[in-house]
mmCIF file of C-alpha atoms and ligand atoms in Angstrom:
data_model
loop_
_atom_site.group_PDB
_atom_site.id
_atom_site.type_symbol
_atom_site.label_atom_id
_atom_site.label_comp_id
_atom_site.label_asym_id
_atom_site.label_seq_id
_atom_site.Cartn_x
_atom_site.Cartn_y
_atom_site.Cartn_z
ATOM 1 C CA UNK A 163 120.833 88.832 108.802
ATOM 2 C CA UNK A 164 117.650 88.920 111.040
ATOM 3 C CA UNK A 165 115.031 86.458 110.104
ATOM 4 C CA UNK A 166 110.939 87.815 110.062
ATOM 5 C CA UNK A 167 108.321 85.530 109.719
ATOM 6 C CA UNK A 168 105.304 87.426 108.153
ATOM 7 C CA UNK A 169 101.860 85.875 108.113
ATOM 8 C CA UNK A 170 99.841 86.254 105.543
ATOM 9 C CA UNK A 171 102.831 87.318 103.170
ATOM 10 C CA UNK A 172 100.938 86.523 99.812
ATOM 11 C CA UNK A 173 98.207 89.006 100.826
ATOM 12 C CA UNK A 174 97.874 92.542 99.192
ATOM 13 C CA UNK A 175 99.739 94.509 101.989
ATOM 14 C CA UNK A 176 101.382 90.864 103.059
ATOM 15 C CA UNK A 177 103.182 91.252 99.574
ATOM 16 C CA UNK A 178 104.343 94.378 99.647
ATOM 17 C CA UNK A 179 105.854 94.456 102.724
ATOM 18 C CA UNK A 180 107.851 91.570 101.972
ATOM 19 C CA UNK A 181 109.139 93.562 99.051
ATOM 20 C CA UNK A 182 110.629 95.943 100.811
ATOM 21 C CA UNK A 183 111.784 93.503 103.998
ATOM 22 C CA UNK A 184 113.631 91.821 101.082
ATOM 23 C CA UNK A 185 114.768 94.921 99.502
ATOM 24 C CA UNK A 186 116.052 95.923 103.146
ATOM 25 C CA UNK A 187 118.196 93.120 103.693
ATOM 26 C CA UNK A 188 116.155 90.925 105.501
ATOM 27 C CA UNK A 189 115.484 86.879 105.240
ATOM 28 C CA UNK A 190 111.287 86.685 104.823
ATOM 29 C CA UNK A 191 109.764 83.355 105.679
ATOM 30 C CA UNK A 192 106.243 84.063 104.320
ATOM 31 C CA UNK A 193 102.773 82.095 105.456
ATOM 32 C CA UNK A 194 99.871 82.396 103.496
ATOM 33 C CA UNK A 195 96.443 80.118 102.868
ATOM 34 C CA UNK A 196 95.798 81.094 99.406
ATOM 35 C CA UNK A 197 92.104 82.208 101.352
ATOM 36 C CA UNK A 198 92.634 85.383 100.002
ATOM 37 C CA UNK A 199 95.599 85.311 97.517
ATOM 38 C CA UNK A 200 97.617 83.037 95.612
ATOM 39 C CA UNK A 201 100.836 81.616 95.378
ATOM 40 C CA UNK A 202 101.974 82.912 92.015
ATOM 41 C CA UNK A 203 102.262 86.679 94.360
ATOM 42 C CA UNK A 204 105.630 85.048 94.760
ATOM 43 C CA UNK A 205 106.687 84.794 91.384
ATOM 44 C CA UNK A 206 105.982 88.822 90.901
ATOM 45 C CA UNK A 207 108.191 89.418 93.941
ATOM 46 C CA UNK A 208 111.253 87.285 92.749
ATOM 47 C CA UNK A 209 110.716 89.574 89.926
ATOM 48 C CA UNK A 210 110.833 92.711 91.690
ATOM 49 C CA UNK A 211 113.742 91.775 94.735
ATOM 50 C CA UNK A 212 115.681 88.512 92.435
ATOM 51 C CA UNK A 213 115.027 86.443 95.265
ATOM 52 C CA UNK A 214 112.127 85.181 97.244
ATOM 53 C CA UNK A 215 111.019 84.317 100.704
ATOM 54 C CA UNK A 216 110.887 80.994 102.221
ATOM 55 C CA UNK A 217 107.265 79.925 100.938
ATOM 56 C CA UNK A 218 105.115 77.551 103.951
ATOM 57 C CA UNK A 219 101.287 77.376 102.573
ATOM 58 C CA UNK A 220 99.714 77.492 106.152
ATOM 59 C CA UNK A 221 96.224 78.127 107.658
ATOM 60 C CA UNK A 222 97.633 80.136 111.296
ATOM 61 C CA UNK A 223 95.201 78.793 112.863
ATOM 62 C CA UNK A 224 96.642 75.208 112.855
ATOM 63 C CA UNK A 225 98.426 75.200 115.735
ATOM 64 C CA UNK A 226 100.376 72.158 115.050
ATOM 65 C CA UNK A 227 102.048 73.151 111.172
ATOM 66 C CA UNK A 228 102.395 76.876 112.807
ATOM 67 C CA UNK A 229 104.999 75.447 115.756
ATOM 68 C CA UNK A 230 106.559 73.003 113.210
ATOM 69 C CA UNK A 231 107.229 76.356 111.219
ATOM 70 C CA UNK A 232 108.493 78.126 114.191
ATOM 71 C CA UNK A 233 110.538 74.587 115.241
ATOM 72 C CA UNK A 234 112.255 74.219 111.496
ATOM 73 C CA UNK A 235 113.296 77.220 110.024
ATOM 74 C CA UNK A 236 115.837 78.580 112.561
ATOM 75 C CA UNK A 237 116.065 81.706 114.758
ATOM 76 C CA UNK A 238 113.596 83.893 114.020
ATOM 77 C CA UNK A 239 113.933 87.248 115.501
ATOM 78 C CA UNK A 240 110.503 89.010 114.884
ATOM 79 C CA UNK A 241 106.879 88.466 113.128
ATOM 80 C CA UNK A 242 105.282 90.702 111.176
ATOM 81 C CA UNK A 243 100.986 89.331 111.583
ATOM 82 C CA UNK A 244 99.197 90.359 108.261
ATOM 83 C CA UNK A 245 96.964 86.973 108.744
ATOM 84 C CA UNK A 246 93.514 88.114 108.535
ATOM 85 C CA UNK A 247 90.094 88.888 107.203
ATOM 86 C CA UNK A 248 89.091 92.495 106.123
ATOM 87 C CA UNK A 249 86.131 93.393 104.710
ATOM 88 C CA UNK A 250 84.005 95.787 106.967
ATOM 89 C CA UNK A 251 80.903 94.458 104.872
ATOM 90 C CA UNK A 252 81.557 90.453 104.534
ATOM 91 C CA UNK A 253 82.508 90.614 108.423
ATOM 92 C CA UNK A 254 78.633 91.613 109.290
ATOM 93 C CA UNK A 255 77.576 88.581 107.275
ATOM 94 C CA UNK A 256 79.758 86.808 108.078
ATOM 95 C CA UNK A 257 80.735 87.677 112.158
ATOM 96 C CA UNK A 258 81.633 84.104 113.356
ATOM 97 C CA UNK A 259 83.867 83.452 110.450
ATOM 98 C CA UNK A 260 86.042 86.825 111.260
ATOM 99 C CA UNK A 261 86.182 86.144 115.110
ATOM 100 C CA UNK A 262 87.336 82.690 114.113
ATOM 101 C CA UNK A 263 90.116 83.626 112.156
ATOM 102 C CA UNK A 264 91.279 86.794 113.140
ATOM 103 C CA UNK A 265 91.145 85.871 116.668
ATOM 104 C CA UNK A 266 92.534 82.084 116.584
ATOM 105 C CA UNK A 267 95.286 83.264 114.487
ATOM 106 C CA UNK A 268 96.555 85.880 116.285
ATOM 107 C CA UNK A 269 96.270 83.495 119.835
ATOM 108 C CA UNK A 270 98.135 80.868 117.887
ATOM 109 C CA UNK A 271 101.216 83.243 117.163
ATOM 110 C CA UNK A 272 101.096 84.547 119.977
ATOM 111 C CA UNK A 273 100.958 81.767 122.060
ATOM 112 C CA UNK A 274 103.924 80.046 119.857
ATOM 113 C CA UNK A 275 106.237 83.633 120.222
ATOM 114 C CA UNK A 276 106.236 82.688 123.854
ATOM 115 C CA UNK A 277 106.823 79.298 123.322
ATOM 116 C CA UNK A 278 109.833 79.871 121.321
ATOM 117 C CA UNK A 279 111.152 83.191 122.673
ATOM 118 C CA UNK A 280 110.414 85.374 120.064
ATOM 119 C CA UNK A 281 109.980 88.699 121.502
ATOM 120 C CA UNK A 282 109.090 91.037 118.695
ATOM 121 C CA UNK A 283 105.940 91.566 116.805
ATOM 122 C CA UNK A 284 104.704 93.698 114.662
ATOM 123 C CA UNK A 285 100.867 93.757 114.616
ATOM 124 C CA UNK A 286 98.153 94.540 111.656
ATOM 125 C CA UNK A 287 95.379 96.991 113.286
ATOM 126 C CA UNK A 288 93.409 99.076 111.763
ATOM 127 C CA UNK A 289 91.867 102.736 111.783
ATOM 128 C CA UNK A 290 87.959 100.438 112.408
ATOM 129 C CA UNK A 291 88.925 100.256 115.920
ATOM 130 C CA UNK A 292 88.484 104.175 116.365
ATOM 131 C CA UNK A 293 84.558 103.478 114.492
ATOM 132 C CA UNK A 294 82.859 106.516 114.117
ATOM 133 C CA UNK A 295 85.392 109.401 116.055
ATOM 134 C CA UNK A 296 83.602 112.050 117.020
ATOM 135 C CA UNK A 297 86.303 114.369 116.730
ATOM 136 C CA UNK A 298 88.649 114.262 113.567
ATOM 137 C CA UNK A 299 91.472 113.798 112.711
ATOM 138 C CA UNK A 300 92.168 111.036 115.084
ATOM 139 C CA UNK A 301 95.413 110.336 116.882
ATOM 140 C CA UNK A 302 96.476 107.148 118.757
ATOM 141 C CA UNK A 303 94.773 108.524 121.567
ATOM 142 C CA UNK A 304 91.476 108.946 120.119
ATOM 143 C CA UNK A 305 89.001 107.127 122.001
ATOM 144 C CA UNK A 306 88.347 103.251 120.938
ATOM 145 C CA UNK A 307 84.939 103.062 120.934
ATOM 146 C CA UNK A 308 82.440 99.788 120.294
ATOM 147 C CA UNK A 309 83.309 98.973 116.777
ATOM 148 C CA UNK A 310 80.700 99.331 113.719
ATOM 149 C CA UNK A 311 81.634 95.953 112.499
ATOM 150 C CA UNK A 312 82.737 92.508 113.339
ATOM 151 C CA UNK A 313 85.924 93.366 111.369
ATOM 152 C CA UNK A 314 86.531 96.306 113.678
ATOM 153 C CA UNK A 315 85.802 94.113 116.804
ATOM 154 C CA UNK A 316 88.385 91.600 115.852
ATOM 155 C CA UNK A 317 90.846 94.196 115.389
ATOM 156 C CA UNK A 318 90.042 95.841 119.010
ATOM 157 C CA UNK A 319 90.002 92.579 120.880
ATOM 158 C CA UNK A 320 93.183 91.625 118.941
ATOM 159 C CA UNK A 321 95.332 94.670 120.522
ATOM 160 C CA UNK A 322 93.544 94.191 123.655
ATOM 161 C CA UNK A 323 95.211 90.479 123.727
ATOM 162 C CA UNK A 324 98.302 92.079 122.644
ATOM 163 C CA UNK A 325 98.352 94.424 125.357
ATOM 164 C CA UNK A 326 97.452 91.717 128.293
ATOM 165 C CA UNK A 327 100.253 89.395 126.951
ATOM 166 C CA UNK A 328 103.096 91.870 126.757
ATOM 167 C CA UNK A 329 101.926 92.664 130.345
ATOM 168 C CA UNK A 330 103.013 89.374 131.544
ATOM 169 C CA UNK A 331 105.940 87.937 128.756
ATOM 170 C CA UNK A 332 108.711 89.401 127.240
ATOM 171 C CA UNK A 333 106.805 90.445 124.283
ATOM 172 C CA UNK A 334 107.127 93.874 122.639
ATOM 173 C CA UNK A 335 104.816 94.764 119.797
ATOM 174 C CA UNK A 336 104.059 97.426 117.776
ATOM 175 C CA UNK A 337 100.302 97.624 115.898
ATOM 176 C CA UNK A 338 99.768 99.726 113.305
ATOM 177 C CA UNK A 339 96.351 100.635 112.375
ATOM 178 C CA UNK A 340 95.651 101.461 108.502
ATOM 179 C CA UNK A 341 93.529 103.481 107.205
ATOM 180 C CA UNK A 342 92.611 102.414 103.575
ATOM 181 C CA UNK A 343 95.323 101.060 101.821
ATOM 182 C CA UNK A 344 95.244 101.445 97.914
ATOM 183 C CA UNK A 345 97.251 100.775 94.958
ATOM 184 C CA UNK A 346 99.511 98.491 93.448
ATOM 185 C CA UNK A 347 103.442 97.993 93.718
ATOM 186 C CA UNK A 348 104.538 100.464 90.875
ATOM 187 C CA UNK A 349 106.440 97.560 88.921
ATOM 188 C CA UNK A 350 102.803 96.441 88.285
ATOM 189 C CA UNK A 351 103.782 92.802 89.213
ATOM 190 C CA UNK A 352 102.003 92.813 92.210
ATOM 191 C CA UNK A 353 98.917 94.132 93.934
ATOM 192 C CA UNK A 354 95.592 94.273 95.049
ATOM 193 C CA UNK A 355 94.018 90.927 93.837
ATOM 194 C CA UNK A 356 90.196 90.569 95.195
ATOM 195 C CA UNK A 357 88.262 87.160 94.995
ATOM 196 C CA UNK A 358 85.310 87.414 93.095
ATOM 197 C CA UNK A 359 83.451 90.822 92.740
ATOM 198 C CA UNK A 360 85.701 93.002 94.614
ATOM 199 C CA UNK A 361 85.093 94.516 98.695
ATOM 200 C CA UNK A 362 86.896 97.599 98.499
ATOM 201 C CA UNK A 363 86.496 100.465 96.360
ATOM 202 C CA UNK A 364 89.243 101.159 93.806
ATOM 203 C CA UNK A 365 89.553 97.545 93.220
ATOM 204 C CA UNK A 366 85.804 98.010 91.834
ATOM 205 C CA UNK A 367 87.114 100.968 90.195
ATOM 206 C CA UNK A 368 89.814 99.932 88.303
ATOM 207 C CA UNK A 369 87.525 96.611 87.116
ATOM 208 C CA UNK A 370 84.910 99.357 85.981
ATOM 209 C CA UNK A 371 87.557 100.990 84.074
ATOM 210 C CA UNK A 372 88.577 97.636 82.222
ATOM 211 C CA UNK A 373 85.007 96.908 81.481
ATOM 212 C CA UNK A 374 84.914 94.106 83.946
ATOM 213 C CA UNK A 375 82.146 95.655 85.981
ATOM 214 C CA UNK A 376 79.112 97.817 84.052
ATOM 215 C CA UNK A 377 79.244 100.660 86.812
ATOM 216 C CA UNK A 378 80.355 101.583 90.390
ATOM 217 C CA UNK A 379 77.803 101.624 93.035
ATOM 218 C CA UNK A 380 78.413 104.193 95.401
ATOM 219 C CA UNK A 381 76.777 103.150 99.052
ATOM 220 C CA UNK A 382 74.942 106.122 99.773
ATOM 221 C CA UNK A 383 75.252 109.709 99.620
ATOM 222 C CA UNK A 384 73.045 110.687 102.243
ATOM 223 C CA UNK A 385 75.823 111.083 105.043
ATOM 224 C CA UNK A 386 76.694 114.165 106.886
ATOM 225 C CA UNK A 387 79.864 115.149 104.809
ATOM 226 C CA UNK A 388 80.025 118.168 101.933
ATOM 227 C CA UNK A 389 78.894 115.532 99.086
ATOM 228 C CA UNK A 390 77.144 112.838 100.953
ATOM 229 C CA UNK A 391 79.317 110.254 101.001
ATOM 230 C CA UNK A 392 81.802 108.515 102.998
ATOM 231 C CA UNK A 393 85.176 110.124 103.678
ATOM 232 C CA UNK A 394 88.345 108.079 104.202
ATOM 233 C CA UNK A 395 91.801 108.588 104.245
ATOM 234 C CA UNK A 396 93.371 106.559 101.501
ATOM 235 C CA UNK A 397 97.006 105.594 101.832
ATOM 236 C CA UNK A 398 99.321 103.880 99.006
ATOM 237 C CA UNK A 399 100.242 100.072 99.802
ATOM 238 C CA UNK A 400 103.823 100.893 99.263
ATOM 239 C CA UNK A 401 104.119 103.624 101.509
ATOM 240 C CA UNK A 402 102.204 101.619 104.422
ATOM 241 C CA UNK A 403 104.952 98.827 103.740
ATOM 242 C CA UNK A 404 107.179 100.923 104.340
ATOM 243 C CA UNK A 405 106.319 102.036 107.236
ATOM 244 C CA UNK A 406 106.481 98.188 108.576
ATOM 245 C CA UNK A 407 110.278 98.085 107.874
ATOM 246 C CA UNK A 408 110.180 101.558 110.126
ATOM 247 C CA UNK A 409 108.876 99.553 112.705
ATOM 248 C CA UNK A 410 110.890 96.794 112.873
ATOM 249 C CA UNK A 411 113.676 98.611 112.707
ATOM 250 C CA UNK A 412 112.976 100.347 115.549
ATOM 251 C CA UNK A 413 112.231 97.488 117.151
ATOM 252 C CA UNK A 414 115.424 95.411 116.122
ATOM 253 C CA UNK A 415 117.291 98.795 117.339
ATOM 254 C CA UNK A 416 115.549 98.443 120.896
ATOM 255 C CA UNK A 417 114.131 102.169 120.300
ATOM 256 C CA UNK A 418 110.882 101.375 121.466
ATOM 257 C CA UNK A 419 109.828 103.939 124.306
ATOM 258 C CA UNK A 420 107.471 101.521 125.647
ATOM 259 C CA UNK A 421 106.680 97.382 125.381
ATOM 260 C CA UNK A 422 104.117 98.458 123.333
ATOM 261 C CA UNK A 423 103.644 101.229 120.997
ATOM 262 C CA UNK A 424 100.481 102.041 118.262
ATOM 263 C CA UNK A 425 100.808 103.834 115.369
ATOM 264 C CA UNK A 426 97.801 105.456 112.966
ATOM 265 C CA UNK A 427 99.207 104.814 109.491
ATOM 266 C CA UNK A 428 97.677 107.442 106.998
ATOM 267 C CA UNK A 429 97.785 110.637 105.013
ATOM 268 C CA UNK A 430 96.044 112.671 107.163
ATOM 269 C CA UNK A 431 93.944 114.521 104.452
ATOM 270 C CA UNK A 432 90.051 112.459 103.730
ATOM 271 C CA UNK A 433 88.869 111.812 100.230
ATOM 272 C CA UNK A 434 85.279 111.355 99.772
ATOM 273 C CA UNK A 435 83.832 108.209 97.585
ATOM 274 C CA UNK A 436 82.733 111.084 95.107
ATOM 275 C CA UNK A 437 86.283 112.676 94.801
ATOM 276 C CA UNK A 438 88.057 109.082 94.618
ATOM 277 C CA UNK A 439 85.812 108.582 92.059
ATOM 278 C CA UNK A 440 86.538 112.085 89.995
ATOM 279 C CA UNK A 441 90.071 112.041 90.967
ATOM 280 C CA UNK A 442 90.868 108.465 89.637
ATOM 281 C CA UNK A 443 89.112 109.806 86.002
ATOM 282 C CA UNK A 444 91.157 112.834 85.831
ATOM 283 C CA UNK A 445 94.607 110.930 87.313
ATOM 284 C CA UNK A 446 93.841 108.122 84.390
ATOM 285 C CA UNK A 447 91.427 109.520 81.695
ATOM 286 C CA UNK A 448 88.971 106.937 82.142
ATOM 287 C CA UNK A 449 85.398 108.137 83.751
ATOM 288 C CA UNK A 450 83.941 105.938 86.229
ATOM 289 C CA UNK A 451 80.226 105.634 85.757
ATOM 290 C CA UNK A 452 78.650 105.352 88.874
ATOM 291 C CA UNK A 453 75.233 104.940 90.411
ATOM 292 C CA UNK A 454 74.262 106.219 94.184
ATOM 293 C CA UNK A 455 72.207 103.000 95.749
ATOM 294 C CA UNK A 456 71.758 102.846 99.865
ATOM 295 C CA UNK A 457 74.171 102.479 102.495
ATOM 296 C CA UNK A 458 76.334 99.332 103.094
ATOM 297 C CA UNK A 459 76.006 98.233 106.709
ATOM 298 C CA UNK A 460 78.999 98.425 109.087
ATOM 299 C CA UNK A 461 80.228 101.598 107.005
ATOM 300 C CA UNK A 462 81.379 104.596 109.214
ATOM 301 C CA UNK A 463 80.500 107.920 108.247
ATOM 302 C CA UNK A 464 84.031 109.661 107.504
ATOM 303 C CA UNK A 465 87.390 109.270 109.329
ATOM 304 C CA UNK A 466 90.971 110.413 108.652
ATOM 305 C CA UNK A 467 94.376 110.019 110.430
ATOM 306 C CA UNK A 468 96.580 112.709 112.272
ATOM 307 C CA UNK A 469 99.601 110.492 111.148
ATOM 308 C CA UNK A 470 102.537 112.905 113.286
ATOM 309 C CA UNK A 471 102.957 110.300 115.701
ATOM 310 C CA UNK A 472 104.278 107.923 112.931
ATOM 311 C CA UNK A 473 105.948 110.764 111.117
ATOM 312 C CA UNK A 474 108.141 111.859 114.344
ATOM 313 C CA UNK A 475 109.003 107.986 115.890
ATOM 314 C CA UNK A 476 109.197 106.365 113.093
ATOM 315 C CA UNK A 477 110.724 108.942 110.605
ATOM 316 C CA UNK A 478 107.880 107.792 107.907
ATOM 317 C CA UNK A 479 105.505 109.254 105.551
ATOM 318 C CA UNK A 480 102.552 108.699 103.178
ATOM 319 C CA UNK A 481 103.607 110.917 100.497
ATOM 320 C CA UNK A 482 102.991 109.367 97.365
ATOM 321 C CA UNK A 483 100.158 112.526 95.681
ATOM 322 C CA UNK A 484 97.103 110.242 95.122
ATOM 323 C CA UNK A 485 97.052 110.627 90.927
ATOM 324 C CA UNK A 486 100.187 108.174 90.800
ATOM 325 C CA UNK A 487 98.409 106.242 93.455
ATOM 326 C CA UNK A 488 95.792 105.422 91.533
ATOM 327 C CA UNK A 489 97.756 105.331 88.151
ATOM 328 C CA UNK A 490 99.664 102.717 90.084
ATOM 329 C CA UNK A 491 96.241 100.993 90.853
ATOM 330 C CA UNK A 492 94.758 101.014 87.245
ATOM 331 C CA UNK A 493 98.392 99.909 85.833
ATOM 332 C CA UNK A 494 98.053 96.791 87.448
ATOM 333 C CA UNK A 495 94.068 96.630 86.562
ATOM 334 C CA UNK A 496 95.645 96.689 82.882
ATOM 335 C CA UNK A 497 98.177 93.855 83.431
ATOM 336 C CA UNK A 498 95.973 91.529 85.239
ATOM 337 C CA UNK A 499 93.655 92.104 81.923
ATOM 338 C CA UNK A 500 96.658 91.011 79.890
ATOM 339 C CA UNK A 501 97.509 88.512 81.583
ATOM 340 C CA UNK A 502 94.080 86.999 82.442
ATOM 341 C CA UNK A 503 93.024 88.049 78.254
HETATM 342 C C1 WQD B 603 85.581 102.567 101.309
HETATM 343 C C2 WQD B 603 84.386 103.457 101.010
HETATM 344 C C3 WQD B 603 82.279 102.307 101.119
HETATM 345 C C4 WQD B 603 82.878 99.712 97.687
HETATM 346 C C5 WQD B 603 88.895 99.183 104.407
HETATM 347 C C6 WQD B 603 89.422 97.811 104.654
HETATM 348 C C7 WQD B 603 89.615 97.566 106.119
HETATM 349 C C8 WQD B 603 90.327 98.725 106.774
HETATM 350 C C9 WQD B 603 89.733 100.063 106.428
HETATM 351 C C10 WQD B 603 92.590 98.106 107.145
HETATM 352 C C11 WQD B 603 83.208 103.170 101.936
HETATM 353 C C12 WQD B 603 82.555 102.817 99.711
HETATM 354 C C13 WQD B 603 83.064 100.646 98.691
HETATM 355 C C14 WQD B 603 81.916 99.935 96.674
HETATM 356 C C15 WQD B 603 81.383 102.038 97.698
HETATM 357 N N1 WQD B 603 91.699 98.748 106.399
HETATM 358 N N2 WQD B 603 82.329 101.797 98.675
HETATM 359 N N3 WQD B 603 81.194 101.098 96.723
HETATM 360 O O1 WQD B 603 85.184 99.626 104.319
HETATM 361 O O2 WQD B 603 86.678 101.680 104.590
HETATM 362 O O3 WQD B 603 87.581 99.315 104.898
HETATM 363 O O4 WQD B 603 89.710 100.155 105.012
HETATM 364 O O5 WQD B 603 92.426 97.493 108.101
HETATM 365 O O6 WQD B 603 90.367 96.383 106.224
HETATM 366 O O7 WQD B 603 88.494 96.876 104.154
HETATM 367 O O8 WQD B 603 87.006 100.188 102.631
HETATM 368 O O9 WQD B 603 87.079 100.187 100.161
HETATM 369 O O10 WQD B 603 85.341 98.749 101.343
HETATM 370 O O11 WQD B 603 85.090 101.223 101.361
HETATM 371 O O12 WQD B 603 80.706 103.084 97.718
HETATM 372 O O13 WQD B 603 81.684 99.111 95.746
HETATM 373 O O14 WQD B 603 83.914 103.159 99.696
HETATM 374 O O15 WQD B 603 80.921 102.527 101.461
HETATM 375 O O16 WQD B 603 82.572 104.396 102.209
HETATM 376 P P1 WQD B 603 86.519 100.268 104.160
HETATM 377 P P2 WQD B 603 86.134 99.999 101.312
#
């Protein structure tokens, strides 16, 4: 029974993925710092798997409770690094605070997997380190180019220290870089829970469609795309957990080709913000109104994955159709309302 320590395992995709590490046989310990969660994530995944992780509340950028984690709990035989902050938008405001944490916490794992011999890691990139492609779709081997946002940055200079460790240890990693994940686990016991007035879109969305927000505002519809506004390629949380457990299997399985391997982790097919919007009204009968205002900063224009990498090495898709995506995503919406009253 192999024993993965995931950071950040009360997080949105954190949480997921430990439901289907569970589900796959696994023993989770899970570290989170409630910054951008909460501990009661656990109670909705004992609910879903009948059993729960090993719970540490820890910042991973403390050093010292990180190697008393690694010291106490056993072997462990791979880490799965979800520890982070994400928002393209906060990260501009906020640039110091995202190289801080994304940065420190990543050395601090990193510098403790070598300290204790763990050799396996699976990495959380993301599609920002590819900012604005000029050609599209965009494969692994798509040119990383200087980043539109702080967030972005982290993310590059993160596999960058991957890549110069692995060089030199007997690491092997795998990142994965996301597009936009979306969704909720389809129990409805989990999901996407934002802090205050929500970063992403379909969070916004579904709060909208409770009543919790008076309308969306869509940043800008001036871009060069066929309505204006941004294009992404939105993938389901589920299937992107998923796709971790495909990773680490083939990592547990020695199948790696290489020390290190990337992976995009999408669709392949771009949604604008426009057809997100209409598609989540006709996939739920509840219209979104909306209003266009300017352009957030550190937004890219339109990007979407050629995911046939993933699909050939790791034997993975994204194939849940979008309208039970986002019925997934405004099911939870609804149970968070009952819940919260
Ligand atoms: C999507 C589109 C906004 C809110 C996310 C994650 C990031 C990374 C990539 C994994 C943009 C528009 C948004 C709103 C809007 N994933 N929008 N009104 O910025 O693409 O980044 O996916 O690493 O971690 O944060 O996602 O949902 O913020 O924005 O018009 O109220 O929706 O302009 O075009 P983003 P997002």
């Amino acid at each position: 029974m192999s024993t993965i320590l995931v950071t950040g395992g009360a997080g949105y995709i954190g949480s997921h993925t430990v439901v289907e590490l569970l589900n796959a046989g696994y023993q989770v310990i899970s570290i989170d710092d409630y910054s951008n969660s909460t501990p009661a994530v656990y109670d909705g995944i004992e609910k879903i798997c009948q059993k729960k992780p090993l719970i540490k509340e820890i910042d991973c950028t403390d050093k010292l409770l990180m190697s008393k984690c690694f010291q106490s709990n056993g072997k462990i035989d791979a880490v799965i690094h979800f520890a982070a902050s994400k928002f393209v938008g906060e990260s501009v405001e906020q640039p110091l605070r995202y190289y801080r944490n994304n940065i420190d916490s990543l050395l601090t794992v990193l510098e403790l997997m070598e300290e204790f011999g763990v050799g396996k890691l699976v990495f959380s990139s993301s599609c920002t380190v590819y900012g604005q492609a000029k050609s599209l779709p965009v494969t692994e081997e798509s040119p990383i180019v200087p980043a539109t946002s702080p967030y972005g940055n982290t993310k590059q200079i993160c596999e960058e220290m991957i890549r110069d460790a692995i060089a030199v240890t007997p690491l092997n990693a795998i990142s994965l870089r996301y597009f936009n994940p979306i969704g909720a686990h389809p129990s409805a016991l989990i999901g996407e829970l934002p802090q205050g007035v929500p970063q992403n879109i379909l969070p916004f969305i579904t709060q909208t469609a409770i009543g919790k927000r008076k309308q969306l505002q869509v940043f800008g519809n001036d871009y060069n795309t066929p309505d204006g506004s941004c294009i992404r390629d939105y993938i389901y949380v589920v299937d992107l957990a998923k796709a971790h457990v495909a990773a680490l299997s083939r990592m547990m399985a020695n199948e790696q080709k290489r020390g290190y391997e990337v992976f995009n982790l999408g669709t392949g097919r771009g949604l604008s913000v426009l057809e997100l919007v209409r598609a989540f009204g006709e996939a739920t009968g509840v219209p979104i109104p909306f209003e266009i205002i300017g352009r957030r900063a550190g937004d890219i224009e339109q990007i979407w994955a050629d995911p046939s990498k993933a699909n050939r090495e790791l034997g993975w898709c994204a194939d849940t159709p979008i309208h039970k995506v986002l019925q997934s995503a405004w099911s939870w919406e609804q149970r968070l309302n009952e819940r919260c009253g």
